[in-house]
Amino acid sequence: MPRGKTAGKVLCKPAHQLLFSKALHQRKHPATTDSPPPSHNTMSKDTQGASMDRILQEISAVGRKLEGMDTAMSTLTAETRSMRLEIEGFQSQISGLDHRVAAVESQVVLQTDRDQELLYLRSKLIDLEDRSHRNNIRFLGFPEGIEGTDILSYLRDTLPKLADITFDSPLEFQRAHRLGLKRQK
């Protein structure tokens, strides 16, 4: 039971106070029971008084040590309470940080998705711009399969002859496509 609390009419004291008060009570009021039969080695009353004084001094020293322990225990209890409050504060800070980190992580995921979509749209825009800047020429009327296996070399050789133009450097083509499917014979 905690110090200073009462249960009924009994006041509870720490153990060191009980020992000390019992010893003082016994010294002031010796027991009124039948005295033991005298022994063969009876000690004198002075020797008994001195040994009682020594016992009381030892009990008093133990009492002082217990009081010191009680003070140290109170200090430890106060420090423990203080640490518990600090830990609770840290826990609330960590909880707040957890929520903030979760929010940032979800924003990072959204940003990553947006970045990927932006890259896709950029590549699509570049392709569309590239197509609009091309100088497309469409040649019609060539017989099927006349180009052989290499359409670019056929065009490099044939176009200067058809247009009756000579070029200083060979013609360059970015792309060459067939229009429609190749007919089966």
CSV table of C-alpha atoms in Angstrom, one decimal:
chain,number,residue,atom,x,y,z
A,1,MET,CA,0.0,0.0,0.0
A,2,PRO,CA,1.4,3.5,-0.8
A,3,ARG,CA,2.9,5.6,1.9
A,4,GLY,CA,0.5,7.8,3.9
A,5,LYS,CA,-2.6,5.9,2.9
A,6,THR,CA,-4.8,4.5,5.6
A,7,ALA,CA,-6.7,1.2,5.6
A,8,GLY,CA,-9.4,1.5,8.2
A,9,LYS,CA,-7.6,3.1,11.2
A,10,VAL,CA,-4.2,1.5,10.6
A,11,LEU,CA,-1.5,3.9,9.3
A,12,CYS,CA,1.0,2.1,7.1
A,13,LYS,CA,4.7,3.1,7.5
A,14,PRO,CA,7.7,2.0,5.5
A,15,ALA,CA,9.5,-1.0,6.8
A,16,HIS,CA,12.5,0.9,8.2
A,17,GLN,CA,10.3,3.1,10.2
A,18,LEU,CA,8.4,0.1,11.7
A,19,LEU,CA,11.7,-1.6,12.7
A,20,PHE,CA,13.0,1.6,14.2
A,21,SER,CA,9.8,2.4,16.2
A,22,LYS,CA,9.5,-1.3,17.4
A,23,ALA,CA,13.1,-1.2,18.7
A,24,LEU,CA,12.5,2.1,20.5
A,25,HIS,CA,9.3,0.9,22.0
A,26,GLN,CA,11.0,-2.3,23.3
A,27,ARG,CA,13.8,-0.2,24.8
A,28,LYS,CA,11.4,2.2,26.5
A,29,HIS,CA,8.9,-0.4,27.5
A,30,PRO,CA,10.5,-3.8,28.2
A,31,ALA,CA,8.2,-6.7,27.8
A,32,THR,CA,6.3,-7.7,30.9
A,33,THR,CA,6.3,-11.4,30.2
A,34,ASP,CA,7.8,-13.9,32.5
A,35,SER,CA,11.5,-13.4,32.6
A,36,PRO,CA,13.5,-16.3,31.3
A,37,PRO,CA,15.2,-18.5,33.8
A,38,PRO,CA,18.7,-17.2,34.6
A,39,SER,CA,21.3,-18.8,32.4
A,40,HIS,CA,24.7,-19.9,33.6
A,41,ASN,CA,26.3,-17.3,31.4
A,42,THR,CA,24.3,-14.3,32.5
A,43,MET,CA,25.4,-11.0,31.2
A,44,SER,CA,25.4,-7.9,33.3
A,45,LYS,CA,22.9,-5.3,32.7
A,46,ASP,CA,25.5,-2.9,31.5
A,47,THR,CA,26.6,-5.4,28.8
A,48,GLN,CA,23.0,-5.9,27.8
A,49,GLY,CA,22.4,-2.1,27.6
A,50,ALA,CA,25.5,-1.7,25.5
A,51,SER,CA,24.5,-4.4,23.1
A,52,MET,CA,21.0,-2.9,22.9
A,53,ASP,CA,22.5,0.5,22.1
A,54,ARG,CA,24.6,-1.1,19.4
A,55,ILE,CA,21.6,-2.9,17.9
A,56,LEU,CA,19.6,0.4,18.0
A,57,GLN,CA,22.5,2.2,16.3
A,58,GLU,CA,22.6,-0.5,13.6
A,59,ILE,CA,18.8,-0.2,13.1
A,60,SER,CA,19.1,3.5,12.9
A,61,ALA,CA,21.8,3.2,10.3
A,62,VAL,CA,19.6,0.8,8.3
A,63,GLY,CA,16.7,3.3,8.7
A,64,ARG,CA,18.9,6.1,7.2
A,65,LYS,CA,19.9,3.9,4.3
A,66,LEU,CA,16.3,3.0,3.6
A,67,GLU,CA,15.4,6.7,3.7
A,68,GLY,CA,18.2,7.3,1.2
A,69,MET,CA,16.8,4.5,-0.9
A,70,ASP,CA,13.3,6.0,-0.6
A,71,THR,CA,14.6,9.4,-1.9
A,72,ALA,CA,16.5,7.7,-4.7
A,73,MET,CA,13.3,5.7,-5.6
A,74,SER,CA,11.3,9.0,-5.7
A,75,THR,CA,13.9,10.5,-8.0
A,76,LEU,CA,13.8,7.5,-10.3
A,77,THR,CA,10.0,7.6,-10.3
A,78,ALA,CA,10.0,11.3,-11.3
A,79,GLU,CA,12.6,10.7,-14.0
A,80,THR,CA,10.7,7.7,-15.3
A,81,ARG,CA,7.5,9.8,-15.6
A,82,SER,CA,9.5,12.5,-17.4
A,83,MET,CA,10.9,10.0,-19.8
A,84,ARG,CA,7.5,8.5,-20.4
A,85,LEU,CA,6.1,12.0,-21.3
A,86,GLU,CA,9.1,12.6,-23.6
A,87,ILE,CA,8.5,9.2,-25.3
A,88,GLU,CA,4.8,10.0,-25.7
A,89,GLY,CA,5.8,13.3,-27.3
A,90,PHE,CA,8.2,11.5,-29.7
A,91,GLN,CA,5.5,8.9,-30.5
A,92,SER,CA,3.0,11.7,-31.5
A,93,GLN,CA,5.7,13.4,-33.6
A,94,ILE,CA,6.6,10.1,-35.3
A,95,SER,CA,2.9,9.5,-36.0
A,96,GLY,CA,2.6,12.9,-37.6
A,97,LEU,CA,5.7,12.3,-39.7
A,98,ASP,CA,4.3,8.9,-40.8
A,99,HIS,CA,1.2,10.7,-42.1
A,100,ARG,CA,3.2,13.3,-43.9
A,101,VAL,CA,5.5,10.7,-45.5
A,102,ALA,CA,2.5,8.7,-46.6
A,103,ALA,CA,1.0,11.8,-48.3
A,104,VAL,CA,4.4,12.6,-50.0
A,105,GLU,CA,4.7,9.0,-51.2
A,106,SER,CA,1.2,9.1,-52.8
A,107,GLN,CA,2.1,12.4,-54.4
A,108,VAL,CA,5.4,10.9,-55.8
A,109,VAL,CA,3.4,8.0,-57.3
A,110,LEU,CA,1.0,10.5,-58.9
A,111,GLN,CA,3.9,12.6,-60.2
A,112,THR,CA,5.7,9.5,-61.6
A,113,ASP,CA,2.5,8.6,-63.5
A,114,ARG,CA,2.2,12.1,-64.8
A,115,ASP,CA,5.9,12.1,-65.9
A,116,GLN,CA,5.3,8.9,-67.8
A,117,GLU,CA,2.2,10.3,-69.5
A,118,LEU,CA,4.1,13.5,-70.3
A,119,LEU,CA,7.0,11.5,-71.9
A,120,TYR,CA,4.5,9.6,-74.0
A,121,LEU,CA,2.7,12.8,-75.1
A,122,ARG,CA,6.0,14.5,-75.9
A,123,SER,CA,7.1,11.6,-78.2
A,124,LYS,CA,3.7,11.7,-79.9
A,125,LEU,CA,4.0,15.4,-80.4
A,126,ILE,CA,7.5,15.1,-81.9
A,127,ASP,CA,6.3,12.4,-84.2
A,128,LEU,CA,3.4,14.6,-85.4
A,129,GLU,CA,5.6,17.6,-85.8
A,130,ASP,CA,8.1,15.5,-87.8
A,131,ARG,CA,5.4,14.2,-90.1
A,132,SER,CA,4.1,17.7,-90.8
A,133,HIS,CA,7.6,19.0,-91.7
A,134,ARG,CA,8.3,16.2,-94.2
A,135,ASN,CA,8.3,16.8,-97.9
A,136,ASN,CA,6.2,13.9,-99.0
A,137,ILE,CA,6.3,12.9,-102.6
A,138,ARG,CA,3.9,10.2,-103.9
A,139,PHE,CA,4.8,8.3,-107.1
A,140,LEU,CA,2.0,6.5,-108.9
A,141,GLY,CA,2.0,4.3,-111.9
A,142,PHE,CA,5.0,2.1,-111.4
A,143,PRO,CA,4.4,-1.6,-112.3
A,144,GLU,CA,4.0,-4.0,-109.4
A,145,GLY,CA,7.3,-5.5,-108.1
A,146,ILE,CA,9.6,-3.3,-110.3
A,147,GLU,CA,11.5,-2.1,-107.3
A,148,GLY,CA,12.8,-5.5,-106.4
A,149,THR,CA,14.0,-6.1,-102.9
A,150,ASP,CA,15.5,-2.6,-102.2
A,151,ILE,CA,13.1,0.2,-102.9
A,152,LEU,CA,15.5,3.0,-101.8
A,153,SER,CA,18.2,2.1,-104.3
A,154,TYR,CA,15.6,1.7,-107.1
A,155,LEU,CA,14.4,5.3,-106.4
A,156,ARG,CA,17.9,6.7,-106.2
A,157,ASP,CA,18.7,5.3,-109.6
A,158,THR,CA,15.3,5.9,-111.3
A,159,LEU,CA,14.2,9.4,-110.2
A,160,PRO,CA,17.2,11.3,-111.7
A,161,LYS,CA,16.6,9.5,-115.0
A,162,LEU,CA,12.8,10.1,-115.1
A,163,ALA,CA,13.2,13.8,-114.2
A,164,ASP,CA,16.3,14.2,-116.4
A,165,ILE,CA,18.2,15.9,-113.6
A,166,THR,CA,21.6,15.3,-112.3
A,167,PHE,CA,22.4,15.8,-108.6
A,168,ASP,CA,25.8,16.7,-107.2
A,169,SER,CA,25.3,14.4,-104.2
A,170,PRO,CA,23.2,11.2,-104.2
A,171,LEU,CA,19.6,11.6,-103.2
A,172,GLU,CA,18.7,11.0,-99.6
A,173,PHE,CA,15.4,9.5,-98.5
A,174,GLN,CA,14.1,9.4,-94.9
A,175,ARG,CA,11.5,6.8,-95.6
A,176,ALA,CA,10.0,4.9,-98.5
A,177,HIS,CA,6.6,3.2,-98.2
A,178,ARG,CA,4.5,1.1,-100.4
A,179,LEU,CA,0.9,2.2,-100.7
A,180,GLY,CA,-1.4,-0.7,-100.5
A,181,LEU,CA,-0.6,-4.3,-100.3
A,182,LYS,CA,1.6,-6.2,-102.7
A,183,ARG,CA,-0.5,-8.1,-105.2
A,184,GLN,CA,-0.1,-11.8,-105.5
A,185,LYS,CA,0.5,-13.1,-109.0
